[in-house]
């Protein structure tokens, strides 16, 4: 099935004077204009193409690659302002529209803005929005675990640090003290979930040492124990799902953290669970 706004691999059906027609399945034959046709091709070969709508609302293919596809975020420059909105350079010959309704503040020419590319359901056209909160979750509900490696997109800078987009789905905070060199808006990099706070907000680190991971897991277990009155019926025989549900940790990380807490005489390990030592119970 052809996906508008995404990269597709479509089979060459026939050649015409003005390009190639590709097999678009239910969308029929889709034109790849001659200026985008690669030097070497053959009938029935699958070509990697991006599918979008041209200025006359026809579905069309291109071998140009946009800076972002539908469902992704990018930091793009405004190239013009018209009566319907701002147009951004996104790497294709046809610029990308941000309607005025999808702007937080009125955009200005030559300035860069972080936007999300999406498919407008009413018009089936590819547009962009600067209203990032409409597409992102602020809190994690068992979506991540401490120490997990994630993809990051730097959205903006605050007094505390950098507001980053995690795996295209959630907001996260990368504190200033975690960053050695300044980061740029639109920069993509790898990072780690350092901590999921009690309110569900996510703290991010660029580097996470094994000791850091264990210490964070210990904190999570201790907080859960205190909420549970000093005892939790979780043992090393508990299933990975039970452990993940209770602590949002893998079973391996749970066992490592419990071992650390036991060695430090903070908890007792019993046949039916784990218990805070009396001097830790508060």
Coordinates of C-alpha atoms in Angstrom, one line a residue:
X1 CA 0.0 0.0 0.0
X2 CA 1.3 3.4 -1.0
X3 CA 1.8 5.8 2.0
X4 CA 1.6 9.5 1.2
X5 CA 4.3 11.5 3.0
X6 CA 6.6 8.5 3.4
X7 CA 9.4 6.8 1.5
X8 CA 8.0 3.9 -0.7
X9 CA 9.5 1.3 -3.0
X10 CA 7.4 1.3 -6.2
X11 CA 7.8 -0.8 -9.3
X12 CA 8.4 0.8 -12.7
X13 CA 5.4 0.1 -15.0
X14 CA 6.2 2.0 -18.1
X15 CA 8.2 4.9 -19.6
X16 CA 6.6 8.0 -21.2
X17 CA 8.2 11.2 -22.7
X18 CA 7.8 13.1 -19.4
X19 CA 8.9 10.4 -17.0
X20 CA 8.1 7.0 -15.6
X21 CA 4.8 5.6 -14.3
X22 CA 5.1 3.5 -11.1
X23 CA 2.7 1.0 -9.7
X24 CA 0.8 2.7 -6.9
X25 CA -1.5 -0.2 -6.1
X26 CA -4.9 1.2 -5.1
X27 CA -3.7 4.7 -6.0
X28 CA -3.3 3.7 -9.6
X29 CA -0.2 4.6 -11.6
X30 CA 1.9 7.3 -10.1
X31 CA 4.1 9.6 -12.2
X32 CA 7.8 10.0 -11.5
X33 CA 8.6 13.2 -13.5
X34 CA 11.5 13.0 -15.9
X35 CA 13.7 15.3 -13.9
X36 CA 13.7 12.8 -11.0
X37 CA 14.3 9.6 -13.1
X38 CA 17.6 7.9 -12.2
X39 CA 20.2 7.2 -14.9
X40 CA 19.9 3.5 -14.7
X41 CA 16.5 1.8 -14.3
X42 CA 14.5 -1.0 -15.9
X43 CA 10.9 -2.1 -16.2
X44 CA 9.6 -4.0 -13.1
X45 CA 12.5 -2.5 -11.0
X46 CA 11.5 -1.1 -7.6
X47 CA 12.6 2.5 -7.1
X48 CA 12.9 4.2 -3.7
X49 CA 10.6 7.3 -4.0
X50 CA 8.9 9.8 -1.8
X51 CA 5.1 10.2 -2.4
X52 CA 3.3 13.6 -2.0
X53 CA 0.7 15.8 -3.8
X54 CA 1.8 18.4 -6.3
X55 CA 0.4 21.9 -6.6
X56 CA -2.5 20.5 -8.7
X57 CA -3.4 18.0 -5.9
X58 CA -2.1 15.0 -7.9
X59 CA -0.3 12.2 -6.2
X60 CA 3.3 12.3 -7.5
X61 CA 6.6 10.6 -6.8
X62 CA 10.1 12.1 -6.4
X63 CA 13.6 10.7 -5.8
X64 CA 14.3 13.8 -3.7
X65 CA 14.4 13.1 0.0
X66 CA 12.7 15.5 2.4
X67 CA 14.3 16.5 5.7
X68 CA 11.4 14.9 7.5
X69 CA 8.6 12.5 6.5
X70 CA 5.1 12.3 7.9
X71 CA 5.1 11.7 11.6
X72 CA 8.6 13.1 12.1
X73 CA 10.0 16.3 13.5
X74 CA 12.5 18.8 11.9
X75 CA 13.9 22.2 12.4
X76 CA 13.1 24.0 9.1
X77 CA 13.6 27.5 7.7
X78 CA 10.7 29.7 6.6
X79 CA 11.2 30.7 2.9
X80 CA 7.9 32.7 2.4
X81 CA 4.8 33.9 4.1
X82 CA 1.5 34.0 2.2
X83 CA -2.2 34.6 3.0
X84 CA -2.6 30.9 4.0
X85 CA 0.5 30.5 6.2
X86 CA 4.2 30.0 6.2
X87 CA 6.1 27.9 3.7
X88 CA 9.2 26.0 4.9
X89 CA 12.1 24.5 3.0
X90 CA 12.0 20.8 3.6
X91 CA 14.3 19.6 0.9
X92 CA 11.8 19.3 -1.9
X93 CA 11.0 21.6 -4.9
X94 CA 7.5 22.1 -3.4
X95 CA 7.7 23.9 0.0
X96 CA 5.9 22.7 3.1
X97 CA 3.0 24.7 4.4
X98 CA 2.4 25.6 8.1
X99 CA -1.1 27.0 8.2
X100 CA -1.6 30.0 10.5
X101 CA -3.8 27.8 12.8
X102 CA -0.8 25.5 13.4
X103 CA 1.6 28.4 14.4
X104 CA 2.1 29.3 18.1
X105 CA 3.5 32.7 17.2
X106 CA 3.3 34.2 13.7
X107 CA 6.3 32.8 11.9
X108 CA 8.9 35.1 10.2
X109 CA 10.9 34.6 7.0
X110 CA 14.4 33.3 7.2
X111 CA 13.9 32.0 10.8
X112 CA 14.0 28.4 11.7
X113 CA 11.2 26.5 13.7
X114 CA 10.8 23.0 15.0
X115 CA 7.7 21.5 13.4
X116 CA 6.1 18.1 13.1
X117 CA 5.1 16.9 9.6
X118 CA 1.7 15.3 9.4
X119 CA -1.0 14.4 6.9
X120 CA -4.1 16.6 7.1
X121 CA -7.1 14.3 7.3
X122 CA -9.5 16.8 5.6
X123 CA -7.4 17.6 2.6
X124 CA -5.1 14.6 2.6
X125 CA -2.2 17.0 2.0
X126 CA 1.1 17.0 3.8
X127 CA 1.5 20.0 6.1
X128 CA 3.4 20.9 9.3
X129 CA 2.6 22.2 12.8
X130 CA 4.6 24.1 15.4
X131 CA 2.1 23.0 18.1
X132 CA 4.4 20.2 19.3
X133 CA 2.4 19.5 22.5
X134 CA -0.5 18.2 20.3
X135 CA 1.7 15.3 19.2
X136 CA 3.8 14.5 22.3
X137 CA 3.2 13.0 25.7
X138 CA 4.6 14.8 28.8
X139 CA 4.6 11.8 31.1
X140 CA 5.6 8.2 30.7
X141 CA 3.1 5.5 31.6
X142 CA 5.3 2.4 31.5
X143 CA 6.5 3.5 28.1
X144 CA 10.2 3.5 29.1
X145 CA 12.5 1.9 31.6
X146 CA 15.5 3.5 33.4
X147 CA 18.7 3.0 31.4
X148 CA 16.9 2.4 28.1
X149 CA 18.7 3.8 25.0
X150 CA 16.5 6.2 23.1
X151 CA 16.6 8.5 20.0
X152 CA 16.6 12.2 20.8
X153 CA 15.7 15.3 18.8
X154 CA 16.7 18.7 20.4
X155 CA 13.7 20.9 20.3
X156 CA 14.6 24.0 22.4
X157 CA 16.7 25.4 25.2
X158 CA 15.4 26.3 28.7
X159 CA 17.1 27.5 31.9
X160 CA 17.3 23.9 33.2
X161 CA 18.7 22.4 30.0
X162 CA 17.4 21.1 26.7
X163 CA 13.9 20.1 25.9
X164 CA 14.2 16.9 23.8
X165 CA 11.8 14.8 21.9
X166 CA 12.2 11.1 22.8
X167 CA 11.6 8.4 20.1
X168 CA 9.2 10.8 18.3
X169 CA 6.6 10.3 21.1
X170 CA 7.5 12.0 24.4
X171 CA 9.0 15.1 25.9
X172 CA 12.1 14.7 28.0
X173 CA 14.6 17.0 29.8
X174 CA 18.3 16.9 29.3
X175 CA 19.8 18.9 32.2
X176 CA 22.6 21.4 31.6
X177 CA 25.0 19.4 33.8
X178 CA 24.6 16.4 31.5
X179 CA 25.9 18.3 28.4
X180 CA 29.5 18.9 27.8
X181 CA 29.2 20.8 24.5
X182 CA 26.3 23.1 23.4
X183 CA 23.6 21.4 21.3
X184 CA 21.7 22.9 18.4
X185 CA 18.0 22.9 17.8
X186 CA 17.2 20.1 15.3
X187 CA 20.2 18.0 16.3
X188 CA 19.6 14.3 16.5
X189 CA 21.5 12.0 18.9
X190 CA 21.3 9.0 21.1
X191 CA 20.7 9.1 24.8
X192 CA 19.4 7.2 27.8
X193 CA 16.4 7.4 30.1
X194 CA 18.1 8.5 33.3
X195 CA 15.1 8.8 35.6
X196 CA 11.3 8.7 35.4
X197 CA 10.1 11.1 38.1
X198 CA 7.0 10.4 40.3
X199 CA 5.0 12.8 38.1
X200 CA 5.9 10.8 35.1
X201 CA 8.3 13.4 33.6
X202 CA 11.4 11.9 32.0
X203 CA 15.0 12.9 32.6
X204 CA 17.5 12.1 29.9
X205 CA 21.3 11.5 30.0
X206 CA 23.7 11.3 27.1
X207 CA 26.0 8.8 28.8
X208 CA 24.9 6.3 31.4
X209 CA 27.4 4.3 33.3
X210 CA 26.5 0.9 34.7
X211 CA 26.8 2.2 38.2
X212 CA 24.4 5.1 37.3
X213 CA 21.9 2.6 36.0
X214 CA 22.0 0.5 39.2
X215 CA 21.8 3.5 41.5
X216 CA 18.7 4.8 39.6
X217 CA 17.1 1.3 39.8
X218 CA 17.9 1.2 43.6
X219 CA 16.1 4.6 44.0
X220 CA 13.1 3.3 42.1
X221 CA 12.8 0.2 44.3
X222 CA 13.2 2.2 47.5
X223 CA 10.5 4.6 46.6
X224 CA 8.2 1.7 45.7
X225 CA 9.0 0.0 49.0
X226 CA 8.2 3.2 51.0
X227 CA 4.9 3.6 49.2
X228 CA 4.1 -0.1 49.9
X229 CA 4.7 0.4 53.7
X230 CA 8.1 -1.2 53.6
X231 CA 7.3 -4.5 52.0
X232 CA 6.7 -5.7 48.4
X233 CA 5.7 -9.2 47.4
X234 CA 8.2 -9.3 44.5
X235 CA 10.9 -12.0 44.5
X236 CA 13.5 -13.2 42.0
X237 CA 10.9 -15.8 41.1
X238 CA 8.5 -13.1 39.9
X239 CA 7.9 -12.9 36.2
X240 CA 9.6 -10.1 34.1
X241 CA 6.1 -8.7 33.5
X242 CA 5.3 -8.4 37.2
X243 CA 8.7 -6.7 37.8
X244 CA 8.2 -4.3 34.9
X245 CA 4.7 -3.4 36.1
X246 CA 5.9 -2.8 39.7
X247 CA 9.1 -0.9 38.9
X248 CA 9.4 -0.3 35.2
X249 CA 12.7 -2.2 35.2
X250 CA 13.9 -5.3 33.5
X251 CA 14.2 -8.4 35.6
X252 CA 18.0 -8.4 35.2
X253 CA 18.3 -4.8 36.4
X254 CA 15.8 -5.5 39.3
X255 CA 18.0 -8.4 40.5
X256 CA 21.2 -6.3 40.3
X257 CA 19.6 -3.4 42.2
X258 CA 18.1 -5.7 44.9
X259 CA 21.6 -7.3 45.3
X260 CA 23.1 -3.9 45.8
X261 CA 20.5 -2.8 48.4
X262 CA 20.9 -6.1 50.3
X263 CA 24.7 -5.8 50.4
X264 CA 24.3 -2.3 51.8
X265 CA 21.9 -3.7 54.5
X266 CA 19.1 -1.4 53.3
X267 CA 16.7 -4.3 52.6
X268 CA 16.0 -7.8 53.7
X269 CA 15.2 -10.5 51.1
X270 CA 12.6 -13.0 52.3
X271 CA 10.9 -16.0 50.7
X272 CA 7.8 -13.9 49.9
X273 CA 9.3 -10.6 48.9
X274 CA 11.7 -7.7 49.9
X275 CA 11.4 -5.7 53.0
X276 CA 13.1 -2.5 54.2
X277 CA 15.4 -2.8 57.2
X278 CA 13.9 -1.3 60.3
X279 CA 16.3 1.6 60.2
X280 CA 15.2 2.4 56.7
X281 CA 11.5 2.2 57.2
X282 CA 11.1 5.7 58.5

